[in-house]
PDB file of C-alpha atoms in Angstrom:
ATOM      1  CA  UNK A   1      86.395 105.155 122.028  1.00  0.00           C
ATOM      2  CA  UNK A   2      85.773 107.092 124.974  1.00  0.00           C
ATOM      3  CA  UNK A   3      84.926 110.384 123.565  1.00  0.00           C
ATOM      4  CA  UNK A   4      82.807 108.841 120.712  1.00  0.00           C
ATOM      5  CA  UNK A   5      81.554 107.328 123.774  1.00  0.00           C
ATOM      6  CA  UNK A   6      80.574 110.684 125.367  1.00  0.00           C
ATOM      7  CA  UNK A   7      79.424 112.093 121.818  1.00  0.00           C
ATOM      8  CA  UNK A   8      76.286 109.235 121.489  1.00  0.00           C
ATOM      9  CA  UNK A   9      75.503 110.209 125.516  1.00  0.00           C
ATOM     10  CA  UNK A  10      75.066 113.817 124.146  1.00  0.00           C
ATOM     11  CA  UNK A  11      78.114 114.423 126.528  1.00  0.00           C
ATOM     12  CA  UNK A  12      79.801 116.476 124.177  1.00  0.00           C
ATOM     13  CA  UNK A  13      79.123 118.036 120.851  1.00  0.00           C
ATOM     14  CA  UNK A  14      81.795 116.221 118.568  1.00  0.00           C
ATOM     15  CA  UNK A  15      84.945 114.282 119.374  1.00  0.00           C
ATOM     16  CA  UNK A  16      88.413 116.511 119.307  1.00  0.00           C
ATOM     17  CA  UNK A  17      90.526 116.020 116.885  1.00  0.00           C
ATOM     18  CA  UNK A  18      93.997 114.857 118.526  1.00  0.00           C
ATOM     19  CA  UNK A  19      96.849 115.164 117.349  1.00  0.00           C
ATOM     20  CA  UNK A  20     100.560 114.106 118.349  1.00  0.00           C
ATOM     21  CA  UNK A  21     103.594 116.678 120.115  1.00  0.00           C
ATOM     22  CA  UNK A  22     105.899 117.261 117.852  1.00  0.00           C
ATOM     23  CA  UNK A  23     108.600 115.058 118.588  1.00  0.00           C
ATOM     24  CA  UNK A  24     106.556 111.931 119.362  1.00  0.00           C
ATOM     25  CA  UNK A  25     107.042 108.910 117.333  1.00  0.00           C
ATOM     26  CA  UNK A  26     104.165 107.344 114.962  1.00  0.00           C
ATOM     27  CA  UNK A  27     104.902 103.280 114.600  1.00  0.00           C
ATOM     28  CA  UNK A  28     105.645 102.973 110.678  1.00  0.00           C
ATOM     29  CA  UNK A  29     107.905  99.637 110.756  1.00  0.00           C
ATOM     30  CA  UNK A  30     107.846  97.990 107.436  1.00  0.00           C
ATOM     31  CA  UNK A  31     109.445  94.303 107.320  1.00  0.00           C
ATOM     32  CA  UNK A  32     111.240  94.125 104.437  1.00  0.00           C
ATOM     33  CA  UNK A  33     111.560  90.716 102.235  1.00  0.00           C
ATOM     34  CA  UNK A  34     114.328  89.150 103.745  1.00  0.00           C
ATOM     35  CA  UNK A  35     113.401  89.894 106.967  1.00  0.00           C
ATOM     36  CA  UNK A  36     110.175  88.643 106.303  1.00  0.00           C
ATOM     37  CA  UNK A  37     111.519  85.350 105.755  1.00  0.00           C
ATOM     38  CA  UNK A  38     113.683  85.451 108.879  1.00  0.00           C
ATOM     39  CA  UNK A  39     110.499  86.251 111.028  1.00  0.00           C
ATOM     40  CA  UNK A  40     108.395  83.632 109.467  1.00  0.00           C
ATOM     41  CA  UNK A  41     110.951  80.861 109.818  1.00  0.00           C
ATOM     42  CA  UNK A  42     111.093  81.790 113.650  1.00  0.00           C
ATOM     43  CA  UNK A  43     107.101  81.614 114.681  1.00  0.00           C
ATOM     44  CA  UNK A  44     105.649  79.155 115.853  1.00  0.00           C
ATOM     45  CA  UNK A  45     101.919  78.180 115.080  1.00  0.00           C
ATOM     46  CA  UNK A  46      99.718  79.559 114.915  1.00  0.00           C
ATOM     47  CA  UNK A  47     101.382  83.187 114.697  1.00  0.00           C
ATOM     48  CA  UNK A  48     103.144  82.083 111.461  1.00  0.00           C
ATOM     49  CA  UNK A  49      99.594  81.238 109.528  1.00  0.00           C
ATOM     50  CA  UNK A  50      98.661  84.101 111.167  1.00  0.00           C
ATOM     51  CA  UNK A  51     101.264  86.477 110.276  1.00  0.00           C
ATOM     52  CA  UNK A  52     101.391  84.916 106.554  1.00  0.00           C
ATOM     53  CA  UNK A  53      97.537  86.350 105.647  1.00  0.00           C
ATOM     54  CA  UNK A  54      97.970  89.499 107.266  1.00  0.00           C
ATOM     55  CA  UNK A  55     100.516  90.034 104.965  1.00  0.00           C
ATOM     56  CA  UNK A  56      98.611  89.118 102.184  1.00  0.00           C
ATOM     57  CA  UNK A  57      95.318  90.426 103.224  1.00  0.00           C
ATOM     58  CA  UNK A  58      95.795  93.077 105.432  1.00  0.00           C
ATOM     59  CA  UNK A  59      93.837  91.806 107.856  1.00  0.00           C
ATOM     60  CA  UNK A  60      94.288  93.851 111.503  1.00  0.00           C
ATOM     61  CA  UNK A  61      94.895  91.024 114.132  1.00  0.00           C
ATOM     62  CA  UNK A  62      91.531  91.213 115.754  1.00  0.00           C
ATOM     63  CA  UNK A  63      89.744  90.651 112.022  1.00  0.00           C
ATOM     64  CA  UNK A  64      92.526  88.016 111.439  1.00  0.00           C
ATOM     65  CA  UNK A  65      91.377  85.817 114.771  1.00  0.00           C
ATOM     66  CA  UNK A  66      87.881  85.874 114.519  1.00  0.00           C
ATOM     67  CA  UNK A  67      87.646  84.963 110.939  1.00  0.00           C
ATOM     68  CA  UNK A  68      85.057  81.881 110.493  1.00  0.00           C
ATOM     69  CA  UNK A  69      85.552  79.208 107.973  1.00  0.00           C
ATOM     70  CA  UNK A  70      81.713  80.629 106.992  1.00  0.00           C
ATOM     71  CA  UNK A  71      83.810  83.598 105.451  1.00  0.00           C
ATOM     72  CA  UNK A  72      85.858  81.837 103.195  1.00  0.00           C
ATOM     73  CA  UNK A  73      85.338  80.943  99.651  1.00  0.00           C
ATOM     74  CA  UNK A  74      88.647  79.522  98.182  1.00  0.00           C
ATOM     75  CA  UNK A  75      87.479  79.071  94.719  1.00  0.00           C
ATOM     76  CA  UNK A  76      86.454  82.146  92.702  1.00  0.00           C
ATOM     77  CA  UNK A  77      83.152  82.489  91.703  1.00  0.00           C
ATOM     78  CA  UNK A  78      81.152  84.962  89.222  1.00  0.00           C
ATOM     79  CA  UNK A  79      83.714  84.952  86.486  1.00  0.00           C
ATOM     80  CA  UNK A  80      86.282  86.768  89.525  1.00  0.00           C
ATOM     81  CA  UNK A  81      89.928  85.467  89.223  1.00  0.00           C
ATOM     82  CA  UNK A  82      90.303  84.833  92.566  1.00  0.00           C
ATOM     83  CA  UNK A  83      88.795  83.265  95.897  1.00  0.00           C
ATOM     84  CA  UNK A  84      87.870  86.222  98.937  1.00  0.00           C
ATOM     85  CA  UNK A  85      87.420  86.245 102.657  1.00  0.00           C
ATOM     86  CA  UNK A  86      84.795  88.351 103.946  1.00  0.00           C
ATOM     87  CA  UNK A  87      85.270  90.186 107.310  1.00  0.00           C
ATOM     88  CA  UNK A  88      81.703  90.724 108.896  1.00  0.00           C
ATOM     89  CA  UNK A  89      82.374  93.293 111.323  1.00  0.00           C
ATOM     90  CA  UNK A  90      85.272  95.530 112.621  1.00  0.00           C
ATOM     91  CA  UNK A  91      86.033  99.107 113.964  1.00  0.00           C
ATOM     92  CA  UNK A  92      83.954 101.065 111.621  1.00  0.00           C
ATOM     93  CA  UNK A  93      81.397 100.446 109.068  1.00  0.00           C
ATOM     94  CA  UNK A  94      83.903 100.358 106.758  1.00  0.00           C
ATOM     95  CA  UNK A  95      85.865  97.316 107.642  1.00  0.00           C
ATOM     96  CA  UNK A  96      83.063  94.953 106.943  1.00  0.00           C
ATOM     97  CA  UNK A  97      84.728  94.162 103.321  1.00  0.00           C
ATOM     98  CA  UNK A  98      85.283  91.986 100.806  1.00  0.00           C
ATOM     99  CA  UNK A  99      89.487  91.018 100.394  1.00  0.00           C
ATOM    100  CA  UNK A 100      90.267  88.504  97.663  1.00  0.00           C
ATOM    101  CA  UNK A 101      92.950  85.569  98.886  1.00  0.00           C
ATOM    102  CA  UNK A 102      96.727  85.262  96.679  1.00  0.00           C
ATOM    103  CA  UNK A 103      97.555  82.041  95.815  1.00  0.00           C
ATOM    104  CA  UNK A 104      99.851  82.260  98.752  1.00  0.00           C
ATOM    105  CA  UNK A 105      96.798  83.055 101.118  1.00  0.00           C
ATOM    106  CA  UNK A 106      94.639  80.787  99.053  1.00  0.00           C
ATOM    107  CA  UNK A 107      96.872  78.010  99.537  1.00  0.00           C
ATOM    108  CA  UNK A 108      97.586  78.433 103.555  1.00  0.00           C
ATOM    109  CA  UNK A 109      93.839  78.737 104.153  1.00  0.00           C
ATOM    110  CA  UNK A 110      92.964  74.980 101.979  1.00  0.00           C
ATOM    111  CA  UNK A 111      96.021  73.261 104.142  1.00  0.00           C
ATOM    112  CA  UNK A 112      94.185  74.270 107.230  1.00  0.00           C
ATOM    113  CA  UNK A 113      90.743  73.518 105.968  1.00  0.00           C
ATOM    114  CA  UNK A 114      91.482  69.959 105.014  1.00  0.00           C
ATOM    115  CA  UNK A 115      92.207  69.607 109.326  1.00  0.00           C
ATOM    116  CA  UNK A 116      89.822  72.073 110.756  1.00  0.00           C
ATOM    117  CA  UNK A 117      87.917  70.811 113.289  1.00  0.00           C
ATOM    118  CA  UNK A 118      85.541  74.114 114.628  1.00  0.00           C
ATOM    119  CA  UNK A 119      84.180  77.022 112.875  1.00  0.00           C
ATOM    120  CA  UNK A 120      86.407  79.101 113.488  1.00  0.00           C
ATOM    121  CA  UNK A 121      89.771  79.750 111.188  1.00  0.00           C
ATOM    122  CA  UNK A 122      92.570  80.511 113.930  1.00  0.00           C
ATOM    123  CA  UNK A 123      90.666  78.468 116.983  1.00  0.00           C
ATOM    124  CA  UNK A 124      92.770  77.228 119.906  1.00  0.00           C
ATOM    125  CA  UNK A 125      91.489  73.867 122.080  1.00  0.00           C
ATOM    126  CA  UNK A 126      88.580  74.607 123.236  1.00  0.00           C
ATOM    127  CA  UNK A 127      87.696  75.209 119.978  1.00  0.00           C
ATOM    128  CA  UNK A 128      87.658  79.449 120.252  1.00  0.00           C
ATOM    129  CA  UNK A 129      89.626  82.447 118.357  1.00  0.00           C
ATOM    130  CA  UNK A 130      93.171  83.049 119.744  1.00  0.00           C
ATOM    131  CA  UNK A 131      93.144  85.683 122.194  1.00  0.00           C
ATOM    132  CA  UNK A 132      95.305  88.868 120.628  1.00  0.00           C
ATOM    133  CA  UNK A 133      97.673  89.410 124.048  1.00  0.00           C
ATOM    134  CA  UNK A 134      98.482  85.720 123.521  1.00  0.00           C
ATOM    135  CA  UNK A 135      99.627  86.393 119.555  1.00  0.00           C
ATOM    136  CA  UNK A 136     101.052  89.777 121.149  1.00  0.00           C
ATOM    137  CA  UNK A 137     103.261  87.288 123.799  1.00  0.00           C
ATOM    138  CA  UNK A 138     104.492  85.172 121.022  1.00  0.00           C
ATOM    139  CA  UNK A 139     105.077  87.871 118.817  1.00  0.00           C
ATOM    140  CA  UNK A 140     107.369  89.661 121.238  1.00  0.00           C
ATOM    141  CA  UNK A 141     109.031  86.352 122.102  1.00  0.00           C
ATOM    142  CA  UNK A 142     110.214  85.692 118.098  1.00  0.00           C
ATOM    143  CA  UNK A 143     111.392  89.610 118.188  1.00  0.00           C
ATOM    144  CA  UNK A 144     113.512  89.489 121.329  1.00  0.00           C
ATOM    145  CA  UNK A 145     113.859  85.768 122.255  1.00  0.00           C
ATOM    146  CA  UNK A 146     115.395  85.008 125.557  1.00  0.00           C
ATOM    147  CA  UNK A 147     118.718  84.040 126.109  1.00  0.00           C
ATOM    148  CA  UNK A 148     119.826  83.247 129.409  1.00  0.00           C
ATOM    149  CA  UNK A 149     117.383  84.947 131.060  1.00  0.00           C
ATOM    150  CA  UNK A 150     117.933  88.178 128.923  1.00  0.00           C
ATOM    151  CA  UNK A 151     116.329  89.054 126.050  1.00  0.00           C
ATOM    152  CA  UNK A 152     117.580  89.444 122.927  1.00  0.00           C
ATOM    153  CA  UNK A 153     116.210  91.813 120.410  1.00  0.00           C
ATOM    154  CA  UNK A 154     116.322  90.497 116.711  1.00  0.00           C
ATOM    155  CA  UNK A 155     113.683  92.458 115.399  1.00  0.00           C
ATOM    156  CA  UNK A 156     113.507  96.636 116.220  1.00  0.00           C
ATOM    157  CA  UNK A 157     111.256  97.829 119.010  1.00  0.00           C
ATOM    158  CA  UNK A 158     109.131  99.308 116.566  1.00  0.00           C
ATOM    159  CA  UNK A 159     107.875  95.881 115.103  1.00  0.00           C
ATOM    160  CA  UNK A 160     104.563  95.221 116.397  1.00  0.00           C
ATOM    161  CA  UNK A 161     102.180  92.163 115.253  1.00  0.00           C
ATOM    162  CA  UNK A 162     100.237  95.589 113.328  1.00  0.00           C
ATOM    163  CA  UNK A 163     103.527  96.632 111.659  1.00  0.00           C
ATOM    164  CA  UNK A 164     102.694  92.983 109.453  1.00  0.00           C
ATOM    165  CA  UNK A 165      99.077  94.944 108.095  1.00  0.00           C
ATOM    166  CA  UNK A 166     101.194  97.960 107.610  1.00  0.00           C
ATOM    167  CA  UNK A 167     103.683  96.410 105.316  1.00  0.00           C
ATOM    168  CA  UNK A 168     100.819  95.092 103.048  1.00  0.00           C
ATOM    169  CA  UNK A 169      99.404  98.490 102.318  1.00  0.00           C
ATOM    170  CA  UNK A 170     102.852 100.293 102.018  1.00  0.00           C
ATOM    171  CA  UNK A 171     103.348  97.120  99.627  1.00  0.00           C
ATOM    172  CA  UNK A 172     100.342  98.105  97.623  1.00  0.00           C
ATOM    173  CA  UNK A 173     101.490 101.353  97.502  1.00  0.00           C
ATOM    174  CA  UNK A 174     104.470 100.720  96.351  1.00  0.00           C
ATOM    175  CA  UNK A 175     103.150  99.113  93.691  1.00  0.00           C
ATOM    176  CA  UNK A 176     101.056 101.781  92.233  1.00  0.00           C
ATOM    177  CA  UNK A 177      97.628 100.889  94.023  1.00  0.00           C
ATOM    178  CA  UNK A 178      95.854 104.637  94.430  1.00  0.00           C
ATOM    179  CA  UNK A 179      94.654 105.803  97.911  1.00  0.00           C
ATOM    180  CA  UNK A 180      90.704 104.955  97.260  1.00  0.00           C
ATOM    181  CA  UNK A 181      91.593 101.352  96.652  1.00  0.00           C
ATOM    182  CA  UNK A 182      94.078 101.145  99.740  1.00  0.00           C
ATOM    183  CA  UNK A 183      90.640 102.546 101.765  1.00  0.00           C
ATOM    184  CA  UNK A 184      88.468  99.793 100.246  1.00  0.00           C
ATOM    185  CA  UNK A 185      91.105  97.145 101.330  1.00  0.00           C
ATOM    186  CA  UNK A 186      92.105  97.955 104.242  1.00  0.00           C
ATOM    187  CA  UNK A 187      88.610  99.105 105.767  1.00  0.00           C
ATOM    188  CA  UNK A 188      90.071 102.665 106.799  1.00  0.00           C
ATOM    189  CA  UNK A 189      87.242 105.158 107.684  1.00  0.00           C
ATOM    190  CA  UNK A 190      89.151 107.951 106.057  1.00  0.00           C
ATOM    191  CA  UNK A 191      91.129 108.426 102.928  1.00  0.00           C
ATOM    192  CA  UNK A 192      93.249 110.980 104.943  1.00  0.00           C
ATOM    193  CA  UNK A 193      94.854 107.047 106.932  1.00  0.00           C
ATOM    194  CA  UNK A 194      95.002 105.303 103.422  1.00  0.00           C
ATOM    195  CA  UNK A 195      97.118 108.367 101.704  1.00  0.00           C
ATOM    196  CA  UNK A 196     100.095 107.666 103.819  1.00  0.00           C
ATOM    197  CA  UNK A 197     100.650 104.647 101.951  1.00  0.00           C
ATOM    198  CA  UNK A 198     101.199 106.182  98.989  1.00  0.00           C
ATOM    199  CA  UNK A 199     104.795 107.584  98.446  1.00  0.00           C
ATOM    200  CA  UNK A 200     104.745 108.584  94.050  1.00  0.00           C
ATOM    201  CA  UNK A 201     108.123 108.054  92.759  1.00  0.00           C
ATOM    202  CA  UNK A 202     109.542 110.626  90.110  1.00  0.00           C
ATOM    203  CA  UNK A 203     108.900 107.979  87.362  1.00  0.00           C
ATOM    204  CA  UNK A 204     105.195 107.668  88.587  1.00  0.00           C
ATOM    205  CA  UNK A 205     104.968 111.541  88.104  1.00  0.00           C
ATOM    206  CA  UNK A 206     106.589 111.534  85.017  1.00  0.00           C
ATOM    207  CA  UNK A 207     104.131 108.557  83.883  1.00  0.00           C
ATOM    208  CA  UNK A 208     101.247 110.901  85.097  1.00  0.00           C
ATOM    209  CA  UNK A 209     102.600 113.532  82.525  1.00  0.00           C
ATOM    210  CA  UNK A 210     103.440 111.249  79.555  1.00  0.00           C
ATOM    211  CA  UNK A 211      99.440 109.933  80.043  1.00  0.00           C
ATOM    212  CA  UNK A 212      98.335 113.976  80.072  1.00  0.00           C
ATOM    213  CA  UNK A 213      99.884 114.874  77.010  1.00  0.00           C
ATOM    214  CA  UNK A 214      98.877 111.439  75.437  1.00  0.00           C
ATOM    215  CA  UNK A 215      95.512 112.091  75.965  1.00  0.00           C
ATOM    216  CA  UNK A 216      95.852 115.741  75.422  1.00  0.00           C
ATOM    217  CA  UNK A 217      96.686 114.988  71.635  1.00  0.00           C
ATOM    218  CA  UNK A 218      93.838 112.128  71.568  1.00  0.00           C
ATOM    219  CA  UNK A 219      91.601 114.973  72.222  1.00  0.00           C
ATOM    220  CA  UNK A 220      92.816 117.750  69.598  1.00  0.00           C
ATOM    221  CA  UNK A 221      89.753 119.086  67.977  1.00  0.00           C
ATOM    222  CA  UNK A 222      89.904 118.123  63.650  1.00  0.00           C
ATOM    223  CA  UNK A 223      88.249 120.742  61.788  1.00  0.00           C
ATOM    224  CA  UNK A 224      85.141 119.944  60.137  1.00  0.00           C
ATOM    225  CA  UNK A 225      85.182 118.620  56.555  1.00  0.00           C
ATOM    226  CA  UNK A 226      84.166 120.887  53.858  1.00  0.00           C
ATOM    227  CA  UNK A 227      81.538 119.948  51.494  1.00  0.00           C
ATOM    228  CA  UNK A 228      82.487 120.166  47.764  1.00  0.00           C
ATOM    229  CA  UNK A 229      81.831 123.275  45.564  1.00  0.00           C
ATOM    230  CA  UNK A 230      79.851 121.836  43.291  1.00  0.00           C
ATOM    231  CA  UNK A 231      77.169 120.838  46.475  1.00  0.00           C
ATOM    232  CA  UNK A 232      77.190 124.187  48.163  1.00  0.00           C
ATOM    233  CA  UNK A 233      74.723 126.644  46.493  1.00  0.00           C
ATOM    234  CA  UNK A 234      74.908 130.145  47.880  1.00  0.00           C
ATOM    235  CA  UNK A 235      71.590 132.876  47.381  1.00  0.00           C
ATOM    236  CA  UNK A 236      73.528 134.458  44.935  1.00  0.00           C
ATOM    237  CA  UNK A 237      74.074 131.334  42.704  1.00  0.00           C
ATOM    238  CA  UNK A 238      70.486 130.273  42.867  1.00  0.00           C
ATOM    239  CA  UNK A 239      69.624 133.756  41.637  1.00  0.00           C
ATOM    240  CA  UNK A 240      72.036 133.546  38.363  1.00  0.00           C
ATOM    241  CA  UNK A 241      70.876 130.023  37.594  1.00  0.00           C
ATOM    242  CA  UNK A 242      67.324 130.711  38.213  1.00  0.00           C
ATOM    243  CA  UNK A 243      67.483 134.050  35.637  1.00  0.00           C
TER     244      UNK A 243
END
């Protein structure tokens, strides 16, 4: 943020690309079913509604906690199959987006609607969005919860509150969803970010192939039908017949 910081002062031509040392770790945790329902059954509110639609959505935390009920239609509309959340703003351009809401999402969002009392989705007593460190807090007490004064870790080091939007896009990869419609869900500025979800298994390749040829033989070229003898009429015919 900096150094796009110093690029709009005219600071410094373009922002560096960065990359990591080789050697240094990149957080990829993905929670895994089961251990999904081990986490949920341990957080308290609101990080469990919380956690629940940014696995579902892919929402990052700080979209997650400022979502408005103003954003929210739970019943689909325009002949669409399901309901959508709407996230107005966000790191880039690209993460103001349109997400459509699962049942399970769907369903979460209408329990707390029916008690909501401010305009915001996730708002705390005075009526404002969660702060994230407080999630983060929480978070970090369901991983590792004390135990005598020492904590305990349940959950690897590695699991961060983000490690919950990760999962949903590995899910969707996992499931076949190509790279250009990871970027549209997610709100990722690049494709290069939304490729790393995708991990083709040697039955997706060999799927690939089987559609290739398919359409390969769809497309075979048929000769052109020949029109009778008796309709063609060459120069030297017309000759003979006209003598």
């Amino acid at each position: 943020r900096m150094l796009r910081s110093a690029q709009e002062w005219k600071q410094i031509q373009r922002v560096p690309r960065i990359r990591l040392l080789t050697g240094e770790r990149v957080r990829d945790f993905v929670l895994s079913r089961e251990k999904e329902k081990i986490y949920l059954a341990a957080c308290p509110q609101p990080l469990h509604d919380i956690a629940v639609l940014m696995l579902e959505t892919g929402l990052r935390i700080g979209e997650a906690l400022h979502l408005e009920w103003a954003d929210i239609t739970l019943k689909p509309v325009n002949r669409a199959r399901f309901g959508f959340l709407k996230v107005r703003e966000g790191k880039s351009k690209n993460a103001r987006r349109i997400i459509p809401l699962t049942d399970r999402a769907s369903a979460l969002l209408g329990g707390r609607n029916e008690s909501a009392t401010s305009l915001v989705v996730f708002a705390n007593r005075d009526g404002k969005p969660y702060v994230g460190t407080s999630m983060n807090h929480l978070h970090r007490d369901v991983c590792a919860p004390k135990v005598k004064g020492k904590r305990c870790p349940i959950f690897p080091a590695d699991f961060v509150l983000h490690s919950l939007r990760h999962t949903m896009l590995s899910r969707l990869g996992e499931s076949g969803v190509d790279a250009f419609t990871i970027m549209r869900i997610a709100g990722h500025s690049s494709i290069v970010v939304s490729q790393r979800y995708i991990h083709p298994t040697p039955e997706a390749v060999e799927r690939a192939f089987e559609r290739l040829q398919l359409s390969a033989k769809v497309s075979v070229i048929r000769p052109k039908r020949q029109l009778p003898a008796t309709v063609s009429a060459t120069p030297a015919r017309l000759a003979s017949v006209s003598h």
